[in-house]
Coordinates of C-alpha atoms and ligand atoms in Angstrom, one line a residue:
Chain A
M110 CA 88.9 -177.9 186.5
I111 CA 90.1 -181.1 184.8
E112 CA 92.7 -183.2 186.5
L113 CA 94.6 -185.9 184.8
E114 CA 96.7 -188.3 186.8
D115 CA 99.1 -190.8 185.1
L116 CA 96.4 -191.1 182.3
T117 CA 97.4 -193.9 179.9
K118 CA 95.7 -195.5 177.0
R119 CA 97.0 -198.5 175.0
Y120 CA 95.4 -199.7 171.8
G121 CA 96.9 -203.2 171.1
D122 CA 100.6 -202.6 171.3
K123 CA 100.3 -198.9 170.5
L124 CA 100.7 -196.6 173.5
A125 CA 98.5 -193.7 172.4
V126 CA 98.6 -191.8 175.7
D127 CA 101.5 -192.4 178.1
G128 CA 101.2 -191.3 181.7
L129 CA 99.8 -187.8 181.3
S130 CA 99.5 -185.8 184.5
F131 CA 98.4 -182.2 184.4
T132 CA 95.6 -179.9 185.5
V133 CA 93.4 -177.7 183.4
R134 CA 92.5 -174.6 185.4
P135 CA 89.5 -172.3 185.2
G136 CA 89.6 -168.8 183.9
T137 CA 92.1 -169.3 181.1
V138 CA 92.2 -170.9 177.7
T139 CA 94.5 -173.9 177.9
G140 CA 96.0 -175.0 174.6
F141 CA 96.5 -178.7 174.2
L142 CA 99.2 -179.0 171.5
G143 CA 100.8 -181.9 169.8
P144 CA 101.6 -183.2 166.3
N145 CA 99.3 -185.6 164.5
G146 CA 98.8 -188.8 166.4
A147 CA 100.2 -187.4 169.6
G148 CA 97.1 -188.5 171.5
K149 CA 95.1 -185.4 172.0
S150 CA 91.8 -186.8 170.8
T151 CA 92.3 -190.0 172.7
T152 CA 92.9 -188.0 175.9
M153 CA 89.8 -185.9 175.3
R154 CA 87.7 -189.1 174.8
M155 CA 89.0 -190.4 178.1
V156 CA 88.0 -187.1 179.8
L157 CA 84.5 -187.8 178.6
G158 CA 84.5 -191.4 179.7
L159 CA 84.1 -192.6 176.2
D160 CA 87.3 -194.6 176.1
A161 CA 88.4 -196.3 179.3
P162 CA 91.9 -195.5 180.4
T163 CA 94.3 -198.5 180.5
R164 CA 95.8 -196.9 183.6
G165 CA 95.5 -193.7 185.6
D166 CA 92.6 -191.4 186.3
V167 CA 90.9 -188.3 185.0
R168 CA 88.4 -186.2 187.1
I169 CA 86.0 -183.4 186.3
E170 CA 85.6 -181.0 189.2
G171 CA 86.8 -183.9 191.4
K172 CA 84.5 -186.5 190.0
H173 CA 84.8 -189.3 187.5
Y174 CA 82.7 -188.6 184.3
G175 CA 80.5 -191.5 185.0
E176 CA 79.5 -190.1 188.4
L177 CA 78.1 -187.0 186.8
Q178 CA 74.3 -187.5 186.6
E179 CA 73.7 -184.8 184.0
P180 CA 77.2 -184.0 182.7
L181 CA 76.2 -181.3 180.2
H182 CA 75.8 -178.9 183.1
S183 CA 79.4 -179.5 184.1
I184 CA 81.2 -180.0 180.8
G185 CA 80.5 -179.4 177.1
A186 CA 82.6 -180.8 174.4
L187 CA 83.2 -180.6 170.7
L188 CA 84.9 -183.7 169.5
E189 CA 87.0 -184.4 166.5
A190 CA 84.3 -186.4 164.6
K191 CA 81.3 -184.1 164.7
G192 CA 78.8 -186.8 165.8
V193 CA 75.7 -185.3 164.3
H194 CA 73.1 -187.4 162.4
G195 CA 72.9 -185.7 159.0
G196 CA 69.2 -186.4 158.7
R197 CA 68.2 -185.0 162.1
R198 CA 67.4 -181.3 162.0
A199 CA 69.8 -179.0 163.9
Y200 CA 67.0 -178.1 166.3
D201 CA 66.1 -181.7 167.1
H202 CA 69.7 -182.7 167.5
L203 CA 70.2 -180.1 170.2
L204 CA 66.7 -180.8 171.6
C205 CA 67.4 -184.5 172.2
M206 CA 70.7 -183.7 173.9
A207 CA 69.1 -181.0 176.0
Q208 CA 66.2 -183.3 177.1
S209 CA 68.5 -186.0 178.3
N210 CA 70.0 -183.6 180.8
G211 CA 66.9 -181.8 181.8
I212 CA 67.8 -178.6 180.0
P213 CA 64.8 -176.5 179.1
E214 CA 63.8 -176.4 175.5
R215 CA 64.1 -172.6 175.2
R216 CA 67.9 -173.0 175.7
V217 CA 68.1 -174.7 172.3
G218 CA 66.9 -171.6 170.7
E219 CA 69.3 -169.5 172.7
V220 CA 72.4 -171.5 171.8
L221 CA 71.3 -171.6 168.1
E222 CA 71.1 -167.8 168.3
M223 CA 74.5 -167.6 170.0
V224 CA 76.3 -169.5 167.3
G225 CA 74.4 -167.8 164.5
L226 CA 72.5 -170.9 163.3
H227 CA 68.9 -169.8 164.1
D228 CA 68.1 -169.4 160.4
V229 CA 68.9 -173.1 159.6
A230 CA 67.5 -174.5 162.9
R231 CA 65.0 -176.5 160.9
K232 CA 67.5 -177.7 158.3
R233 CA 69.2 -181.1 158.2
P234 CA 72.9 -180.9 158.9
K235 CA 73.9 -183.1 156.0
G236 CA 73.7 -179.9 153.9
F237 CA 75.8 -177.8 156.3
S238 CA 79.1 -176.4 155.4
L239 CA 82.1 -177.2 157.5
G240 CA 81.8 -174.0 159.5
M241 CA 78.1 -174.5 160.1
G242 CA 78.7 -178.1 161.3
Q243 CA 81.4 -176.7 163.7
R244 CA 79.0 -174.1 165.0
L245 CA 76.4 -176.8 165.6
G246 CA 78.9 -178.8 167.6
I247 CA 79.8 -175.7 169.6
A248 CA 76.1 -175.0 170.2
A249 CA 75.8 -178.5 171.7
A250 CA 78.7 -177.9 173.9
L251 CA 77.2 -174.7 175.2
L252 CA 73.7 -176.2 175.9
G253 CA 74.1 -176.8 179.6
D254 CA 75.9 -173.5 180.3
P255 CA 78.8 -175.7 181.6
R256 CA 81.8 -174.5 183.7
I257 CA 84.1 -176.5 181.5
L258 CA 84.4 -176.5 177.8
M259 CA 86.6 -178.8 175.7
F260 CA 87.1 -178.4 172.0
D261 CA 89.1 -180.8 169.8
E262 CA 90.6 -178.9 166.9
P263 CA 87.7 -176.5 166.6
V264 CA 89.3 -174.3 163.9
N265 CA 90.2 -177.2 161.5
G266 CA 89.1 -176.3 158.0
L267 CA 87.5 -173.0 159.0
D268 CA 87.9 -169.7 157.1
P269 CA 89.5 -166.7 158.8
E270 CA 86.2 -165.4 159.9
G271 CA 85.2 -168.6 161.5
I272 CA 88.6 -168.9 163.2
H273 CA 88.3 -165.4 164.5
W274 CA 84.8 -166.2 165.8
I275 CA 85.9 -169.3 167.7
R276 CA 89.0 -167.6 169.1
T277 CA 86.9 -164.7 170.4
L278 CA 84.3 -167.1 171.8
M279 CA 86.9 -169.2 173.7
Q280 CA 88.5 -166.1 175.2
Q281 CA 85.2 -164.8 176.3
L282 CA 84.3 -168.1 177.9
A283 CA 87.5 -168.0 179.8
R284 CA 87.0 -164.4 180.9
E285 CA 83.7 -165.6 182.4
G286 CA 85.8 -167.8 184.6
R287 CA 85.2 -171.1 182.8
T288 CA 87.7 -173.7 182.1
V289 CA 88.5 -173.8 178.4
F290 CA 90.6 -176.7 177.1
V291 CA 91.3 -176.6 173.4
S292 CA 93.5 -178.9 171.2
S293 CA 95.4 -177.9 168.1
H294 CA 98.4 -178.9 166.2
L295 CA 99.1 -175.3 165.2
M296 CA 101.3 -173.4 167.6
S297 CA 100.7 -170.1 165.8
E298 CA 96.9 -170.6 166.3
M299 CA 97.4 -171.4 170.0
A300 CA 99.7 -168.4 170.6
Q301 CA 96.8 -166.1 169.7
T302 CA 94.3 -167.9 171.8
A303 CA 95.7 -169.7 174.8
E304 CA 97.2 -168.4 178.0
H305 CA 98.4 -171.7 179.2
L306 CA 100.0 -174.5 177.2
V307 CA 100.2 -178.2 177.5
V308 CA 102.3 -179.9 174.8
I309 CA 102.4 -183.6 174.2
G310 CA 104.2 -185.8 171.7
Q311 CA 103.7 -189.5 171.2
G312 CA 101.4 -189.5 174.2
R313 CA 103.9 -188.0 176.6
L314 CA 103.9 -184.7 178.3
L315 CA 106.5 -182.4 176.9
A316 CA 105.6 -179.1 178.4
D317 CA 103.0 -177.6 180.8
T318 CA 103.6 -173.9 181.1
S319 CA 102.2 -170.5 180.6
M320 CA 102.2 -169.2 177.0
S321 CA 104.3 -166.2 177.8
Q322 CA 106.9 -168.3 179.5
F323 CA 106.9 -170.7 176.6
I324 CA 107.5 -167.8 174.2
A325 CA 110.2 -166.4 176.4
E326 CA 112.0 -169.6 176.7
N327 CA 111.5 -171.1 173.3
S328 CA 111.5 -168.3 170.7
R329 CA 115.1 -167.6 169.9
T330 CA 115.5 -164.0 168.9
H331 CA 118.1 -162.6 166.5
V332 CA 119.0 -159.3 165.0
R333 CA 118.9 -159.0 161.3
V334 CA 121.3 -156.5 159.6
R335 CA 121.3 -155.6 156.0
T336 CA 124.1 -153.5 154.6
P337 CA 125.7 -152.8 151.2
E338 CA 129.0 -153.5 152.9
P339 CA 128.5 -157.0 154.4
E340 CA 132.2 -157.8 154.6
R341 CA 133.1 -154.8 156.7
M342 CA 130.1 -155.1 158.9
L343 CA 131.0 -158.8 159.5
D344 CA 134.5 -157.8 160.6
V345 CA 133.0 -155.1 162.9
L346 CA 130.7 -157.5 164.5
V347 CA 133.3 -160.2 165.0
E348 CA 135.7 -157.7 166.5
A349 CA 133.0 -156.7 168.9
G350 CA 132.8 -160.3 170.1
L351 CA 129.5 -161.1 168.4
R352 CA 128.8 -164.2 166.3
P353 CA 127.1 -163.2 163.1
A354 CA 125.9 -165.6 160.4
T355 CA 125.0 -164.9 156.8
A356 CA 121.5 -165.6 155.8
A357 CA 120.3 -166.8 152.5
D358 CA 119.6 -163.4 151.1
G359 CA 123.0 -162.0 152.2
A360 CA 121.7 -160.3 155.3
L361 CA 123.6 -160.8 158.6
E362 CA 122.0 -162.4 161.6
V363 CA 123.2 -162.0 165.1
D364 CA 121.8 -164.2 167.9
G365 CA 120.3 -162.2 170.8
S366 CA 118.4 -158.9 170.8
E367 CA 121.2 -156.4 170.8
A368 CA 119.9 -154.2 168.0
P369 CA 120.8 -150.9 169.8
R370 CA 124.4 -152.0 170.3
I371 CA 124.8 -153.2 166.7
G372 CA 123.3 -150.0 165.4
E373 CA 125.9 -148.1 167.5
L374 CA 128.7 -150.3 166.3
A375 CA 127.7 -149.6 162.7
A376 CA 127.5 -145.8 163.4
A377 CA 130.9 -145.8 165.1
N378 CA 132.4 -147.6 162.1
Q379 CA 130.4 -145.6 159.5
V380 CA 128.8 -148.6 158.0
V381 CA 125.6 -147.8 156.1
L382 CA 122.7 -149.9 157.2
H383 CA 119.6 -150.7 155.1
E384 CA 117.9 -152.7 157.8
L385 CA 118.3 -153.3 161.4
S386 CA 115.6 -155.4 163.1
T387 CA 115.0 -157.7 165.9
Q388 CA 113.4 -161.0 164.7
R389 CA 111.8 -163.8 166.7
A390 CA 112.0 -167.3 165.5
S391 CA 108.4 -168.4 165.0
L392 CA 106.7 -170.3 167.8
E393 CA 106.0 -172.9 165.2
E394 CA 109.7 -173.6 165.1
A395 CA 110.0 -173.7 168.8
F396 CA 107.1 -176.2 168.9
M397 CA 108.7 -178.3 166.3
R398 CA 112.0 -178.3 168.1
L399 CA 110.2 -179.4 171.3
T400 CA 108.3 -182.2 169.6
A401 CA 111.0 -183.1 167.1
Q402 CA 112.1 -186.2 169.0
S403 CA 108.5 -187.4 169.4
V404 CA 107.1 -186.9 166.0
E405 CA 106.2 -190.3 164.6
Y406 CA 108.3 -191.0 161.5
H407 CA 110.7 -188.0 161.5
A408 CA 113.7 -188.2 159.2
Y409 CA 116.1 -185.8 160.8
A410 CA 118.3 -185.7 163.9
P411 CA 117.4 -183.2 166.6
G412 CA 120.8 -181.5 166.2
D413 CA 120.0 -180.9 162.6
V414 CA 116.9 -178.9 163.4
Q415 CA 118.7 -176.7 165.8
A416 CA 121.4 -175.9 163.4
A417 CA 118.8 -174.8 161.0
V418 CA 117.6 -172.1 163.3
P419 CA 119.0 -168.9 161.8
G420 CA 122.2 -167.7 163.3
G421 CA 121.6 -169.8 166.4
P422 CA 124.4 -171.9 167.8
P423 CA 123.1 -175.3 168.4
G424 CA 121.9 -175.9 171.9
P425 CA 119.2 -177.7 173.7
P426 CA 115.8 -176.1 173.7
A427 CA 115.3 -174.2 176.9
G428 CA 113.8 -176.7 179.1
T429 CA 110.1 -176.4 179.9
A430 CA 109.7 -179.9 181.0
A431 CA 111.8 -183.0 181.2
P432 CA 113.3 -183.4 177.7
P433 CA 111.8 -186.2 175.7
Q434 CA 113.8 -189.3 175.8
G435 CA 115.4 -190.5 172.6
G436 CA 118.9 -189.0 172.8
Q437 CA 120.6 -187.2 170.0
A438 CA 121.2 -190.1 167.6
P439 CA 119.4 -189.9 164.3
P440 CA 117.0 -192.7 163.8
G441 CA 118.5 -195.6 161.9
G442 CA 117.8 -196.2 158.2
Q443 CA 116.3 -193.9 155.6
A444 CA 113.0 -192.7 156.8
P445 CA 110.5 -191.1 154.4
P446 CA 110.4 -187.4 154.2
A447 CA 108.9 -186.1 157.4
W448 CA 106.9 -183.0 158.1
G449 CA 109.4 -180.4 159.1
E450 CA 111.3 -181.3 155.9
N451 CA 109.9 -178.4 153.9
W452 CA 110.5 -176.0 156.7
R453 CA 114.1 -177.1 156.9
K454 CA 114.7 -176.5 153.2
G455 CA 113.0 -173.2 153.5
R456 CA 115.3 -172.0 156.3
R457 CA 118.5 -173.2 154.7
G458 CA 117.6 -171.5 151.4
Chain B
M142 CA 61.2 -185.6 186.6
S143 CA 63.6 -188.4 187.1
H144 CA 66.7 -189.0 185.1
T145 CA 65.2 -192.0 183.3
T146 CA 62.2 -190.0 182.2
R147 CA 64.5 -187.4 180.7
V148 CA 66.5 -189.9 178.8
L149 CA 63.3 -191.5 177.6
K150 CA 62.1 -188.2 176.3
S151 CA 65.4 -187.6 174.6
E152 CA 65.3 -191.1 172.9
W153 CA 61.8 -190.4 171.8
T154 CA 62.9 -187.1 170.2
K155 CA 65.7 -189.1 168.4
V156 CA 63.4 -191.7 167.0
R157 CA 60.8 -189.3 165.8
S158 CA 63.2 -186.8 164.2
V159 CA 64.7 -189.1 161.5
R160 CA 62.9 -190.0 158.3
S161 CA 64.0 -193.6 158.4
T162 CA 61.7 -194.3 161.3
V163 CA 58.6 -193.4 159.2
W164 CA 59.6 -195.2 156.1
T165 CA 60.8 -198.4 157.7
L166 CA 57.7 -198.8 159.9
A167 CA 55.3 -197.7 157.1
T168 CA 57.0 -200.2 154.8
A169 CA 56.6 -203.0 157.4
L170 CA 52.9 -202.2 157.7
V171 CA 52.1 -201.8 154.0
V172 CA 54.1 -204.8 152.8
S173 CA 52.7 -207.1 155.5
V174 CA 49.1 -206.1 155.0
G175 CA 49.3 -205.7 151.2
L176 CA 51.1 -208.9 150.5
G177 CA 48.9 -210.8 153.0
A178 CA 45.8 -209.4 151.3
L179 CA 47.1 -210.4 147.9
I180 CA 47.7 -214.0 149.0
C181 CA 44.3 -214.2 150.7
G182 CA 42.6 -213.0 147.5
V183 CA 44.4 -215.6 145.4
T184 CA 43.7 -218.3 147.9
A185 CA 40.0 -217.5 148.0
S186 CA 39.7 -217.7 144.2
T187 CA 41.7 -221.0 144.0
F188 CA 40.2 -222.6 147.1
G189 CA 38.3 -225.1 145.0
D190 CA 41.5 -226.5 143.5
M191 CA 42.9 -227.5 146.9
S192 CA 42.9 -231.1 148.0
T193 CA 40.5 -232.2 150.7
Q194 CA 43.3 -232.7 153.1
D195 CA 44.6 -229.1 152.5
R196 CA 41.1 -227.7 153.0
L197 CA 40.6 -229.5 156.3
T198 CA 43.9 -228.1 157.7
F199 CA 43.5 -224.7 156.0
D200 CA 44.7 -222.0 158.5
A201 CA 42.9 -218.8 157.5
T202 CA 44.5 -216.8 160.2
Y203 CA 48.0 -217.8 159.3
T204 CA 47.3 -217.2 155.6
S205 CA 46.5 -213.6 156.3
F206 CA 49.9 -213.2 157.9
A207 CA 51.7 -214.4 154.8
G208 CA 53.0 -210.9 154.1
M209 CA 54.9 -210.7 157.4
G210 CA 57.7 -212.8 156.1
L211 CA 58.7 -209.9 153.9
G212 CA 57.3 -207.1 156.1
Q213 CA 59.5 -208.2 159.0
L214 CA 62.6 -207.2 157.0
A215 CA 61.5 -203.6 157.3
M216 CA 61.0 -204.1 161.0
I217 CA 64.6 -205.4 161.2
A218 CA 65.8 -202.5 159.1
F219 CA 64.2 -200.1 161.7
G220 CA 66.0 -201.9 164.5
V221 CA 69.3 -201.9 162.7
L222 CA 69.1 -198.2 161.7
I223 CA 68.0 -196.9 165.1
V224 CA 71.2 -198.3 166.6
S225 CA 73.7 -198.2 163.8
A226 CA 73.0 -194.6 163.0
E227 CA 74.4 -193.7 166.4
Y228 CA 77.7 -195.3 165.4
S229 CA 77.9 -194.5 161.7
T230 CA 77.3 -190.8 162.4
G231 CA 79.4 -190.6 165.6
M232 CA 76.3 -189.5 167.5
I233 CA 77.0 -192.2 170.0
R234 CA 79.8 -190.1 171.5
N235 CA 77.5 -187.2 172.0
S236 CA 74.8 -189.5 173.4
L237 CA 77.2 -191.1 175.9
A238 CA 78.7 -187.8 176.8
A239 CA 75.2 -186.6 177.6
V240 CA 74.2 -189.9 179.3
P241 CA 77.3 -191.7 180.6
Q242 CA 75.2 -194.3 182.4
R243 CA 75.3 -196.7 179.5
G244 CA 72.7 -199.0 180.9
T245 CA 70.2 -196.2 181.2
F246 CA 71.0 -195.1 177.7
L247 CA 70.5 -198.6 176.2
W248 CA 67.4 -199.6 178.1
C249 CA 65.7 -196.3 177.5
K250 CA 66.4 -196.6 173.8
V251 CA 65.1 -200.2 173.9
L252 CA 62.0 -199.1 175.7
I253 CA 61.1 -196.3 173.3
A254 CA 61.9 -198.4 170.2
G255 CA 60.1 -201.4 171.7
T256 CA 56.9 -199.4 172.4
L257 CA 56.9 -198.0 169.0
V258 CA 57.4 -201.3 167.2
L259 CA 54.8 -202.9 169.5
V260 CA 52.2 -200.4 168.4
V261 CA 53.1 -200.7 164.7
G262 CA 53.3 -204.5 165.0
M263 CA 49.8 -204.7 166.5
V264 CA 48.3 -202.4 164.0
T265 CA 49.9 -204.4 161.2
S266 CA 48.8 -207.7 162.6
F267 CA 45.1 -206.6 163.1
C268 CA 44.9 -204.9 159.7
A269 CA 46.4 -207.9 158.0
F270 CA 44.0 -210.2 159.8
F271 CA 40.8 -208.3 159.1
L272 CA 41.6 -207.4 155.5
G273 CA 42.7 -211.0 154.9
Q274 CA 39.6 -212.5 156.4
A275 CA 37.4 -210.2 154.4
L276 CA 39.1 -211.3 151.2
L277 CA 38.9 -215.0 152.2
G278 CA 35.1 -214.5 152.6
S279 CA 33.4 -217.7 153.5
H280 CA 36.7 -219.5 154.1
G281 CA 37.8 -217.0 156.7
V282 CA 37.5 -217.1 160.5
G283 CA 36.3 -214.6 163.1
I284 CA 38.4 -212.9 165.8
G285 CA 36.3 -214.7 168.3
D286 CA 37.0 -218.2 167.0
P287 CA 39.2 -220.4 169.3
G288 CA 42.9 -219.4 169.2
V289 CA 42.4 -216.6 166.7
L290 CA 42.8 -213.6 169.0
R291 CA 45.9 -215.2 170.5
A292 CA 47.4 -215.6 167.0
V293 CA 46.6 -212.0 166.0
V294 CA 48.1 -210.5 169.2
G295 CA 51.0 -212.9 168.7
G296 CA 51.5 -211.5 165.3
G297 CA 51.9 -208.1 166.7
L298 CA 54.3 -209.3 169.4
Y299 CA 56.3 -211.2 166.7
M300 CA 56.9 -208.1 164.7
A301 CA 58.0 -206.1 167.8
L302 CA 60.3 -208.9 168.9
I303 CA 62.0 -209.3 165.6
A304 CA 62.8 -205.6 165.6
M305 CA 64.2 -205.7 169.1
F306 CA 66.3 -208.7 168.3
A307 CA 67.8 -206.6 165.5
V308 CA 68.4 -203.8 168.0
G309 CA 70.4 -206.1 170.3
I310 CA 72.4 -207.6 167.5
T311 CA 73.3 -204.2 166.1
F312 CA 74.5 -203.0 169.5
V313 CA 77.0 -205.9 169.3
L314 CA 77.9 -205.4 165.6
R315 CA 77.7 -201.5 165.5
S316 CA 78.2 -201.3 161.7
P317 CA 75.0 -200.9 159.7
L318 CA 76.6 -202.8 156.8
L319 CA 77.5 -205.7 158.9
A320 CA 74.2 -205.8 160.6
F321 CA 72.2 -205.7 157.4
A322 CA 74.5 -208.2 155.7
I323 CA 73.9 -210.7 158.5
L324 CA 70.3 -210.2 159.6
M325 CA 68.6 -209.7 156.2
P326 CA 69.7 -212.9 154.4
F327 CA 69.4 -214.8 157.7
F328 CA 65.7 -214.0 158.3
F329 CA 64.7 -213.9 154.6
L330 CA 66.2 -217.2 153.6
I331 CA 68.6 -219.1 155.8
S332 CA 66.5 -219.6 158.9
N333 CA 63.5 -220.7 156.7
I334 CA 65.7 -223.3 155.1
L335 CA 67.2 -224.4 158.5
G336 CA 63.7 -224.5 160.0
N337 CA 62.0 -226.5 157.3
V338 CA 64.6 -228.9 155.7
E339 CA 64.3 -232.3 157.4
A340 CA 68.1 -232.6 158.1
T341 CA 68.3 -229.3 160.0
K342 CA 64.7 -228.9 161.3
K343 CA 65.4 -230.4 164.7
V344 CA 67.7 -227.5 165.6
G345 CA 66.5 -224.9 163.1
Q346 CA 63.0 -224.8 164.5
Y347 CA 64.4 -223.2 167.6
L348 CA 65.7 -220.2 165.7
P349 CA 64.0 -217.0 166.9
D350 CA 61.7 -216.4 163.9
Q351 CA 60.9 -220.1 163.4
A352 CA 59.9 -220.4 167.0
G353 CA 58.1 -217.1 167.1
T354 CA 55.8 -217.7 164.1
T355 CA 54.2 -220.6 166.0
V356 CA 52.1 -218.2 167.9
M357 CA 50.5 -216.9 164.7
A358 CA 49.2 -220.4 163.6
V359 CA 45.8 -221.5 164.7
V360 CA 45.8 -225.0 163.1
P361 CA 48.6 -227.0 164.7
E362 CA 49.4 -228.9 161.4
T363 CA 50.4 -225.6 159.8
L364 CA 53.9 -225.6 161.3
D365 CA 54.1 -228.9 163.1
R366 CA 56.3 -227.9 166.0
P367 CA 57.1 -229.9 169.1
Y368 CA 56.2 -226.9 171.3
G369 CA 53.0 -224.9 171.6
P370 CA 52.2 -221.4 170.4
W371 CA 53.1 -219.5 173.6
E372 CA 56.2 -221.7 174.2
G373 CA 57.3 -220.7 170.6
L374 CA 56.9 -217.1 171.4
L375 CA 58.7 -217.6 174.7
I376 CA 61.7 -219.1 172.8
M377 CA 61.7 -215.9 170.6
V378 CA 61.6 -213.7 173.7
A379 CA 64.6 -215.6 175.1
W380 CA 66.5 -215.0 171.9
T381 CA 65.6 -211.3 172.0
V382 CA 66.6 -210.9 175.6
A383 CA 69.9 -212.6 175.0
A384 CA 70.6 -210.3 172.0
L385 CA 69.8 -207.2 174.1
V386 CA 72.0 -208.4 177.0
A387 CA 74.8 -209.1 174.6
G388 CA 74.4 -205.6 173.2
F389 CA 74.4 -204.2 176.7
V390 CA 77.6 -206.0 177.6
V391 CA 79.4 -204.9 174.5
L392 CA 78.2 -201.3 175.0
K393 CA 79.4 -201.4 178.6
K394 CA 82.8 -202.9 177.9
R395 CA 84.0 -201.4 174.7
D396 CA 85.2 -197.9 174.0
A397 CA 82.7 -195.8 172.2
Ligands
ATP528 N1 90.5 -196.6 168.5 C1 91.8 -196.6 168.2 N2 92.3 -197.9 168.0 C2 93.6 -198.0 167.7 N3 94.5 -196.9 167.7 C3 94.0 -195.7 167.9 C4 92.6 -195.5 168.2 N4 92.5 -194.2 168.4 C5 93.7 -193.6 168.3 N5 94.6 -194.5 168.0 C6 96.1 -194.3 167.8 O1 96.5 -193.5 168.9 C7 97.4 -192.5 168.5 C8 96.8 -191.2 169.0 O2 95.7 -190.8 168.2 P1 94.9 -189.5 168.5 O3 93.8 -189.5 167.5 O4 94.5 -189.4 169.9 O5 95.9 -188.3 168.1 P2 95.7 -186.8 167.9 O6 96.7 -186.1 168.8 O7 94.3 -186.4 168.2 O8 96.1 -186.6 166.4 P3 95.5 -185.6 165.3 O9 96.2 -184.3 165.5 O10 95.9 -186.2 164.0 O11 94.0 -185.5 165.5 C9 97.5 -192.6 167.0 O12 98.7 -193.3 166.7 C10 96.3 -193.4 166.6 O13 96.6 -194.1 165.5
MG529 MG1 92.8 -185.6 167.0

């Protein structure tokens, strides 16, 4: 268990982490999500006692990190910067970490086996691929067989096989009852791995919720209807009190998930349908909606983003936490193109 | 096994598992001994050309240490690399995550590095002395002559202390580039100038290396310092302790 209480970090006049309070519980994978610069890595460094908090507190199984005599038995971490001496053989890298915590030497061979690096144990990591480096970092995290594991963007730059491997590993670790805390800036990635979700933006907590609840509350569903007679179908839908919208490719989109009713309406009015499907707006979109106000340099007003969601009437995102401050006003001036910009264009067609 | 013993073992694994350890320490030994031998050989063959005054104050022991001025740079390189590699590779975060007691971490590293440089320093000093005296032939001195053993042991201590001074400074500076850019020219050139030019000598002779070398001279006229050989070494010890304490304070206070 990791407990954060009002955790705050200020670098000069930059508030990197702003009053974070949440608890990471055992037995599940907790995703730690936020756009670039949200403060994820900074938070994780504070968990490990590497950076001192400006204010607030973080505890590992009830203790401050500095109070842990041999911390690798309690918590293992893979940090953003890999932190491996390129000239020190993989085996020796793990050995020196193991020795400092009284972990027997045979464990080094075990973890190398677990991550599939036994063949290169005697090689120097400067020749390692990205994936091999990541595996070495994970091997180090597993050394002390800790109850808590913390990974900072473990899948960054990995190929699909590597991503699958890490995802499976994290889920297995959680099944064994361990606390798994993993950061990412990809919602889609987290949706497949994490059961619990903590979202931050500009250092502030935006959501602390279960993944299923987040999906239920944040992914707007709509029904997509394709027909050779769009005008007639449009009339039928409007008459039935629905609010269809026309998508870029000419299909109709109706907010909600009333596919059966729409199919019956079409049948009753003898409209030919080529497609009738329920669509969920991607979680990535939900995530962007949630963090829109907190993304550093964004160029659009929050209202804009919601209007861009297909067929959806604008409305506030279903609250999962206190809405981020900042109001609805677009930021003054002409900001440079933000990320999200491409996505907006794409949706509008 | 106590926590400290474990951290010491870990630091020993770290030191022995990188190539830079071997080549910096081997360079220190080879350069100090080789250059010292060369200068002793040349001195022996040109001894007849020296003035009577020079012959009377000739310091055979100190002459055999003539290579250390250059060899110490490799010792400094060892000290810089052993610390800065932690920062330049990001290993420091793994190190401190494994050993959050930063004092234990630093002093264990200091103890391991210190022991290693002391052994290498002693071997260097004794090799340089015996090889140098052999080449000086009839102009050389014996290890049993007054003050000689002190000078040779002092030479080993000097080499160890200069490396540990670099360790302390690098814990403050963190960056290998910065540490090299400051320490190398300083000990190769600047401190020599400050310690020998009349205008700055009064202060310059208290610089760590200027004070420390006093212990290696047997004939007082060689360096002409206002303090004795052991006092000189003590000044250098004070500098080294100060550098290490500064490094400890920075490590303790700053984010890793
Ligand atoms: N040592 C530091 N000194 C000054 N500012 C820092 C430092 N570390 C982080 N920051 C700033 O704090 C903010 C949060 O950074 P952090 O690296 O924690 O974000 P992140 O969520 O991990 O982002 P990313 O997804 O890009 O990894 C950023 O604005 C960053 O510039
Ligand atoms: Mg990060």
